[in-house]
PDB file of C-alpha atoms in Angstrom:
ATOM      1  CA  VAL A 176       2.084   1.115  14.597  1.00  0.00           C
ATOM      2  CA  SER A 177       2.623   0.537  18.183  1.00  0.00           C
ATOM      3  CA  LEU A 178       4.453   3.111  20.198  1.00  0.00           C
ATOM      4  CA  ALA A 179       6.762   0.180  21.813  1.00  0.00           C
ATOM      5  CA  LEU A 180       7.740  -1.029  18.519  1.00  0.00           C
ATOM      6  CA  GLY A 181       8.852   2.021  17.283  1.00  0.00           C
ATOM      7  CA  GLN A 182      10.634   2.637  20.429  1.00  0.00           C
ATOM      8  CA  PHE A 183      12.581  -0.530  19.852  1.00  0.00           C
ATOM      9  CA  PHE A 184      13.717   0.157  16.309  1.00  0.00           C
ATOM     10  CA  THR A 185      14.755   3.658  17.134  1.00  0.00           C
ATOM     11  CA  ASP A 186      16.515   2.545  20.407  1.00  0.00           C
ATOM     12  CA  ARG A 187      17.794  -0.578  19.387  1.00  0.00           C
ATOM     13  CA  ILE A 188      18.524  -0.398  15.604  1.00  0.00           C
ATOM     14  CA  VAL A 189      18.340   2.972  14.185  1.00  0.00           C
ATOM     15  CA  LYS A 190      20.153   4.899  16.667  1.00  0.00           C
ATOM     16  CA  GLN A 191      22.833   2.320  16.685  1.00  0.00           C
ATOM     17  CA  GLN A 192      23.867   2.902  13.161  1.00  0.00           C
ATOM     18  CA  PRO A 193      26.598   5.657  11.782  1.00  0.00           C
ATOM     19  CA  GLU A 194      24.896   8.650  10.881  1.00  0.00           C
ATOM     20  CA  SER A 195      25.414   7.925   7.049  1.00  0.00           C
ATOM     21  CA  VAL A 196      23.519   4.802   7.365  1.00  0.00           C
ATOM     22  CA  ILE A 197      20.672   6.952   9.390  1.00  0.00           C
ATOM     23  CA  ASP A 198      20.440   9.272   6.451  1.00  0.00           C
ATOM     24  CA  LEU A 199      20.055   6.703   3.956  1.00  0.00           C
ATOM     25  CA  LEU A 200      17.479   4.943   5.901  1.00  0.00           C
ATOM     26  CA  THR A 201      15.525   8.121   6.392  1.00  0.00           C
ATOM     27  CA  SER A 202      16.088   8.942   2.562  1.00  0.00           C
ATOM     28  CA  ILE A 203      14.276   5.439   1.678  1.00  0.00           C
ATOM     29  CA  ALA A 204      11.597   5.983   3.948  1.00  0.00           C
ATOM     30  CA  ARG A 205       8.629   6.590   1.158  1.00  0.00           C
ATOM     31  CA  LEU A 206      10.174   3.929  -1.484  1.00  0.00           C
ATOM     32  CA  ASP A 207       8.739   0.669  -2.010  1.00  0.00           C
ATOM     33  CA  PRO A 208      10.579  -1.273  -3.024  1.00  0.00           C
ATOM     34  CA  VAL A 209      13.962  -0.493  -2.672  1.00  0.00           C
ATOM     35  CA  HIS A 210      17.105  -1.698  -4.578  1.00  0.00           C
ATOM     36  CA  PRO A 211      20.509  -1.262  -3.791  1.00  0.00           C
ATOM     37  CA  ASP A 212      21.538   0.643  -6.999  1.00  0.00           C
ATOM     38  CA  LEU A 213      18.653   3.023  -6.312  1.00  0.00           C
ATOM     39  CA  CYS A 214      20.193   4.033  -2.755  1.00  0.00           C
ATOM     40  CA  ARG A 215      23.241   4.475  -4.718  1.00  0.00           C
ATOM     41  CA  ALA A 216      21.786   6.749  -7.308  1.00  0.00           C
ATOM     42  CA  LEU A 217      20.000   8.864  -4.149  1.00  0.00           C
ATOM     43  CA  ALA A 218      23.161   9.006  -2.137  1.00  0.00           C
ATOM     44  CA  GLY A 219      26.024   8.381  -4.343  1.00  0.00           C
ATOM     45  CA  LEU A 220      28.355   5.404  -5.040  1.00  0.00           C
ATOM     46  CA  GLU A 221      29.604   5.607  -1.356  1.00  0.00           C
ATOM     47  CA  ALA A 222      26.473   4.983   0.052  1.00  0.00           C
ATOM     48  CA  PRO A 223      26.477   2.287   2.479  1.00  0.00           C
ATOM     49  CA  VAL A 224      24.459  -0.137   0.717  1.00  0.00           C
ATOM     50  CA  ALA A 225      26.215  -3.060   2.352  1.00  0.00           C
ATOM     51  CA  GLU A 226      25.119  -1.826   5.753  1.00  0.00           C
ATOM     52  CA  LEU A 227      21.458  -1.877   4.366  1.00  0.00           C
ATOM     53  CA  LEU A 228      22.038  -5.420   3.229  1.00  0.00           C
ATOM     54  CA  ARG A 229      23.752  -6.321   6.799  1.00  0.00           C
ATOM     55  CA  LEU A 230      20.649  -4.821   8.291  1.00  0.00           C
ATOM     56  CA  ALA A 231      18.386  -6.842   6.111  1.00  0.00           C
ATOM     57  CA  ASP A 232      20.081  -9.919   7.185  1.00  0.00           C
ATOM     58  CA  LEU A 233      20.616  -9.525  10.987  1.00  0.00           C
ATOM     59  CA  THR A 234      17.241  -7.175  11.941  1.00  0.00           C
ATOM     60  CA  PRO A 235      13.591  -6.989  11.117  1.00  0.00           C
ATOM     61  CA  LEU A 236      14.006  -3.430   9.929  1.00  0.00           C
ATOM     62  CA  LEU A 237      14.256  -4.395   6.234  1.00  0.00           C
ATOM     63  CA  ILE A 238      13.133  -7.232   4.438  1.00  0.00           C
ATOM     64  CA  ARG A 239      14.702  -9.094   1.320  1.00  0.00           C
ATOM     65  CA  VAL A 240      12.246  -9.497  -1.153  1.00  0.00           C
ATOM     66  CA  GLU A 241      12.340 -13.288  -2.203  1.00  0.00           C
ATOM     67  CA  GLY A 242      16.195 -13.477  -1.333  1.00  0.00           C
ATOM     68  CA  ASP A 243      16.866 -10.836  -4.277  1.00  0.00           C
ATOM     69  CA  GLU A 244      18.749  -7.676  -3.581  1.00  0.00           C
ATOM     70  CA  TRP A 245      15.319  -5.942  -3.503  1.00  0.00           C
ATOM     71  CA  LEU A 246      14.307  -4.812  -0.237  1.00  0.00           C
ATOM     72  CA  ARG A 247      11.290  -3.410   1.831  1.00  0.00           C
ATOM     73  CA  LEU A 248      11.192  -1.578   4.920  1.00  0.00           C
ATOM     74  CA  ASN A 249       9.326  -3.153   7.799  1.00  0.00           C
ATOM     75  CA  PRO A 250       5.796  -1.185   8.126  1.00  0.00           C
ATOM     76  CA  ALA A 251       6.771   0.100  11.724  1.00  0.00           C
ATOM     77  CA  ALA A 252      10.021   1.014  10.713  1.00  0.00           C
ATOM     78  CA  ARG A 253       8.650   2.644   7.582  1.00  0.00           C
ATOM     79  CA  HIS A 254       6.522   4.780   9.792  1.00  0.00           C
ATOM     80  CA  LEU A 255       9.313   5.961  12.127  1.00  0.00           C
ATOM     81  CA  LEU A 256      11.460   6.814   9.364  1.00  0.00           C
ATOM     82  CA  GLY A 257       9.023   8.720   7.587  1.00  0.00           C
ATOM     83  CA  ALA A 258       8.295  10.548  10.655  1.00  0.00           C
ATOM     84  CA  MET A 259      12.079  11.511  10.649  1.00  0.00           C
ATOM     85  CA  GLN A 260      12.314  12.546   7.051  1.00  0.00           C
ATOM     86  CA  ALA A 261       9.061  14.844   7.468  1.00  0.00           C
ATOM     87  CA  ALA A 262      11.527  16.947   9.571  1.00  0.00           C
ATOM     88  CA  TRP A 263      13.555  17.441   6.467  1.00  0.00           C
ATOM     89  CA  PRO A 264      13.263  20.514   4.582  1.00  0.00           C
ATOM     90  CA  ASP A 265      10.579  20.018   1.670  1.00  0.00           C
ATOM     91  CA  ALA A 266      13.001  20.522  -1.155  1.00  0.00           C
ATOM     92  CA  ARG A 267      15.324  17.807   0.056  1.00  0.00           C
ATOM     93  CA  ARG A 268      12.207  15.355   0.025  1.00  0.00           C
ATOM     94  CA  ARG A 269      10.878  16.667  -3.179  1.00  0.00           C
ATOM     95  CA  GLU A 270      14.590  15.901  -4.647  1.00  0.00           C
ATOM     96  CA  ILE A 271      14.658  12.295  -3.439  1.00  0.00           C
ATOM     97  CA  ALA A 272      11.135  11.686  -4.451  1.00  0.00           C
ATOM     98  CA  ARG A 273      12.133  13.364  -8.017  1.00  0.00           C
ATOM     99  CA  ALA A 274      15.395  11.063  -8.167  1.00  0.00           C
ATOM    100  CA  ALA A 275      13.353   8.143  -7.187  1.00  0.00           C
ATOM    101  CA  ALA A 276      11.070   8.466  -9.571  1.00  0.00           C
ATOM    102  CA  GLN A 277      13.495   8.962 -12.373  1.00  0.00           C
ATOM    103  CA  TRP A 278      15.446   5.586 -11.418  1.00  0.00           C
ATOM    104  CA  TYR A 279      11.734   3.712 -11.132  1.00  0.00           C
ATOM    105  CA  ALA A 280      11.101   4.943 -14.665  1.00  0.00           C
ATOM    106  CA  ALA A 281      14.210   3.925 -15.919  1.00  0.00           C
ATOM    107  CA  HIS A 282      13.403   0.250 -14.726  1.00  0.00           C
ATOM    108  CA  GLY A 283      10.069   0.041 -15.831  1.00  0.00           C
ATOM    109  CA  LEU A 284       8.654   0.416 -12.452  1.00  0.00           C
ATOM    110  CA  TYR A 285       5.960   3.033 -13.649  1.00  0.00           C
ATOM    111  CA  GLN A 286       3.536   2.700 -10.691  1.00  0.00           C
ATOM    112  CA  GLU A 287       6.481   3.242  -8.152  1.00  0.00           C
ATOM    113  CA  ALA A 288       7.763   6.265 -10.417  1.00  0.00           C
ATOM    114  CA  ALA A 289       4.281   7.628 -10.483  1.00  0.00           C
ATOM    115  CA  ASN A 290       3.951   7.655  -6.988  1.00  0.00           C
ATOM    116  CA  GLN A 291       7.344   9.197  -6.605  1.00  0.00           C
ATOM    117  CA  ALA A 292       6.717  11.912  -9.049  1.00  0.00           C
ATOM    118  CA  ARG A 293       3.358  12.634  -7.170  1.00  0.00           C
ATOM    119  CA  LEU A 294       5.665  13.227  -3.847  1.00  0.00           C
ATOM    120  CA  ALA A 295       7.901  15.290  -5.790  1.00  0.00           C
ATOM    121  CA  GLY A 296       5.029  17.769  -6.610  1.00  0.00           C
ATOM    122  CA  GLU A 297       5.414  16.866 -10.114  1.00  0.00           C
ATOM    123  CA  ALA A 298       1.147  16.151 -11.155  1.00  0.00           C
ATOM    124  CA  GLU A 299       1.824  16.116 -14.772  1.00  0.00           C
ATOM    125  CA  ALA A 300       4.968  13.208 -14.989  1.00  0.00           C
ATOM    126  CA  ALA A 301       3.078  11.418 -12.061  1.00  0.00           C
ATOM    127  CA  LEU A 302       0.025  11.082 -14.134  1.00  0.00           C
ATOM    128  CA  ASP A 303       2.330  10.179 -17.308  1.00  0.00           C
ATOM    129  CA  MET A 304       3.570   7.153 -15.107  1.00  0.00           C
ATOM    130  CA  ALA A 305       0.485   6.476 -13.854  1.00  0.00           C
ATOM    131  CA  GLU A 306      -0.858   5.585 -17.431  1.00  0.00           C
ATOM    132  CA  ARG A 307       2.144   3.830 -18.526  1.00  0.00           C
ATOM    133  CA  ALA A 308       1.202   1.552 -15.160  1.00  0.00           C
ATOM    134  CA  MET A 309      -2.467   1.072 -15.765  1.00  0.00           C
ATOM    135  CA  ARG A 310      -2.432  -1.789 -17.800  1.00  0.00           C
ATOM    136  CA  GLU A 311       0.111  -3.771 -15.687  1.00  0.00           C
ATOM    137  CA  MET A 312      -2.112  -2.869 -12.594  1.00  0.00           C
ATOM    138  CA  THR A 313      -5.144  -4.040 -14.301  1.00  0.00           C
ATOM    139  CA  VAL A 314      -3.631  -7.374 -15.268  1.00  0.00           C
ATOM    140  CA  GLN A 315      -2.537  -7.823 -11.778  1.00  0.00           C
ATOM    141  CA  GLY A 316      -5.781  -7.070 -10.273  1.00  0.00           C
ATOM    142  CA  ARG A 317      -4.876  -4.119  -8.529  1.00  0.00           C
ATOM    143  CA  THR A 318      -8.054  -2.538  -9.117  1.00  0.00           C
ATOM    144  CA  ALA A 319      -7.841  -0.215  -5.769  1.00  0.00           C
ATOM    145  CA  GLU A 320      -4.716   1.475  -7.243  1.00  0.00           C
ATOM    146  CA  VAL A 321      -6.235   1.921 -10.705  1.00  0.00           C
ATOM    147  CA  LEU A 322      -9.339   3.538  -9.070  1.00  0.00           C
ATOM    148  CA  ASP A 323      -6.908   5.931  -6.861  1.00  0.00           C
ATOM    149  CA  TRP A 324      -5.510   7.230  -9.903  1.00  0.00           C
ATOM    150  CA  VAL A 325      -8.350   7.691 -11.753  1.00  0.00           C
ATOM    151  CA  ASP A 326     -10.113   9.259  -8.853  1.00  0.00           C
ATOM    152  CA  ARG A 327      -7.065  11.686  -8.658  1.00  0.00           C
ATOM    153  CA  MET A 328      -7.390  12.566 -12.196  1.00  0.00           C
ATOM    154  CA  ALA A 329      -9.307  15.399 -13.431  1.00  0.00           C
ATOM    155  CA  ALA A 330     -11.846  14.641 -16.406  1.00  0.00           C
ATOM    156  CA  GLU A 331      -9.909  16.602 -18.921  1.00  0.00           C
ATOM    157  CA  ASP A 332      -6.698  14.539 -17.932  1.00  0.00           C
ATOM    158  CA  ILE A 333      -8.687  11.155 -18.294  1.00  0.00           C
ATOM    159  CA  GLU A 334     -10.048  12.364 -21.725  1.00  0.00           C
ATOM    160  CA  LYS A 335      -6.307  12.738 -23.255  1.00  0.00           C
ATOM    161  CA  ARG A 336      -5.036   9.428 -22.071  1.00  0.00           C
ATOM    162  CA  PRO A 337      -6.594   6.744 -24.104  1.00  0.00           C
ATOM    163  CA  ALA A 338      -4.300   4.038 -22.098  1.00  0.00           C
ATOM    164  CA  VAL A 339      -6.316   4.817 -18.986  1.00  0.00           C
ATOM    165  CA  TRP A 340      -9.794   4.464 -20.477  1.00  0.00           C
ATOM    166  CA  LEU A 341      -9.921   0.618 -20.693  1.00  0.00           C
ATOM    167  CA  PRO A 342      -8.311  -0.305 -17.257  1.00  0.00           C
ATOM    168  CA  ALA A 343     -10.423   2.579 -15.502  1.00  0.00           C
ATOM    169  CA  ALA A 344     -13.493   1.046 -16.921  1.00  0.00           C
ATOM    170  CA  TRP A 345     -12.487  -2.544 -15.954  1.00  0.00           C
ATOM    171  CA  ALA A 346     -11.436  -1.294 -12.483  1.00  0.00           C
ATOM    172  CA  ALA A 347     -14.959   0.582 -12.102  1.00  0.00           C
ATOM    173  CA  MET A 348     -16.924  -2.504 -13.421  1.00  0.00           C
ATOM    174  CA  ASN A 349     -15.116  -4.805 -10.602  1.00  0.00           C
ATOM    175  CA  SER A 350     -15.726  -2.149  -8.120  1.00  0.00           C
ATOM    176  CA  LEU A 351     -19.639  -1.935  -8.928  1.00  0.00           C
ATOM    177  CA  ARG A 352     -18.931   1.737 -10.183  1.00  0.00           C
ATOM    178  CA  THR A 353     -21.338   0.699 -13.066  1.00  0.00           C
ATOM    179  CA  PRO A 354     -22.116   4.580 -13.831  1.00  0.00           C
ATOM    180  CA  GLN A 355     -18.692   4.833 -14.792  1.00  0.00           C
ATOM    181  CA  VAL A 356     -18.177   1.953 -17.233  1.00  0.00           C
ATOM    182  CA  GLU A 357     -20.218   3.449 -20.107  1.00  0.00           C
ATOM    183  CA  PRO A 358     -18.809   6.655 -20.386  1.00  0.00           C
ATOM    184  CA  LEU A 359     -15.103   4.936 -20.085  1.00  0.00           C
ATOM    185  CA  LEU A 360     -16.092   2.402 -22.866  1.00  0.00           C
ATOM    186  CA  ARG A 361     -17.687   4.539 -25.429  1.00  0.00           C
ATOM    187  CA  ARG A 362     -14.140   6.469 -25.687  1.00  0.00           C
ATOM    188  CA  VAL A 363     -12.305   2.848 -26.219  1.00  0.00           C
TER     189      VAL A 363
END
């Protein structure tokens, strides 16, 4: 991220916001995508969600996803806000990730839930959510993400998760990791 762009976001947009908005923006730094209801789940019903939607309409900080209520942080803003969040206590960052994982899972967004559970330090929950997301990731052609999860998994975790076998074999085959394919297919 360019220093000039980061400075622009800091000086012209982020620092100009009320403290409650800065806190919410910092809270969502590691979330993608972001929904107003997720923000309310993290920060309470009084969360300044309307301000986030206003920022999405008026600044490059947040990007609306196809005109819907879903938002994504601009990558430069994500980097800046992530650095701000890194200064927060670990317990607070883990609690945000834990709450986000629960919200994403309740809304069927298992890949996002898995990522947040991992950030919360909940390895088993992360693997459970990743397992639930594997088929969808495979159908969507997200081979690198499947392999990323499989590479993080211990052999015994793969062995006890049958829903991982076929997506892992497919991803390995598509990535020319042929030695990995046959052992996975034998399990299917």
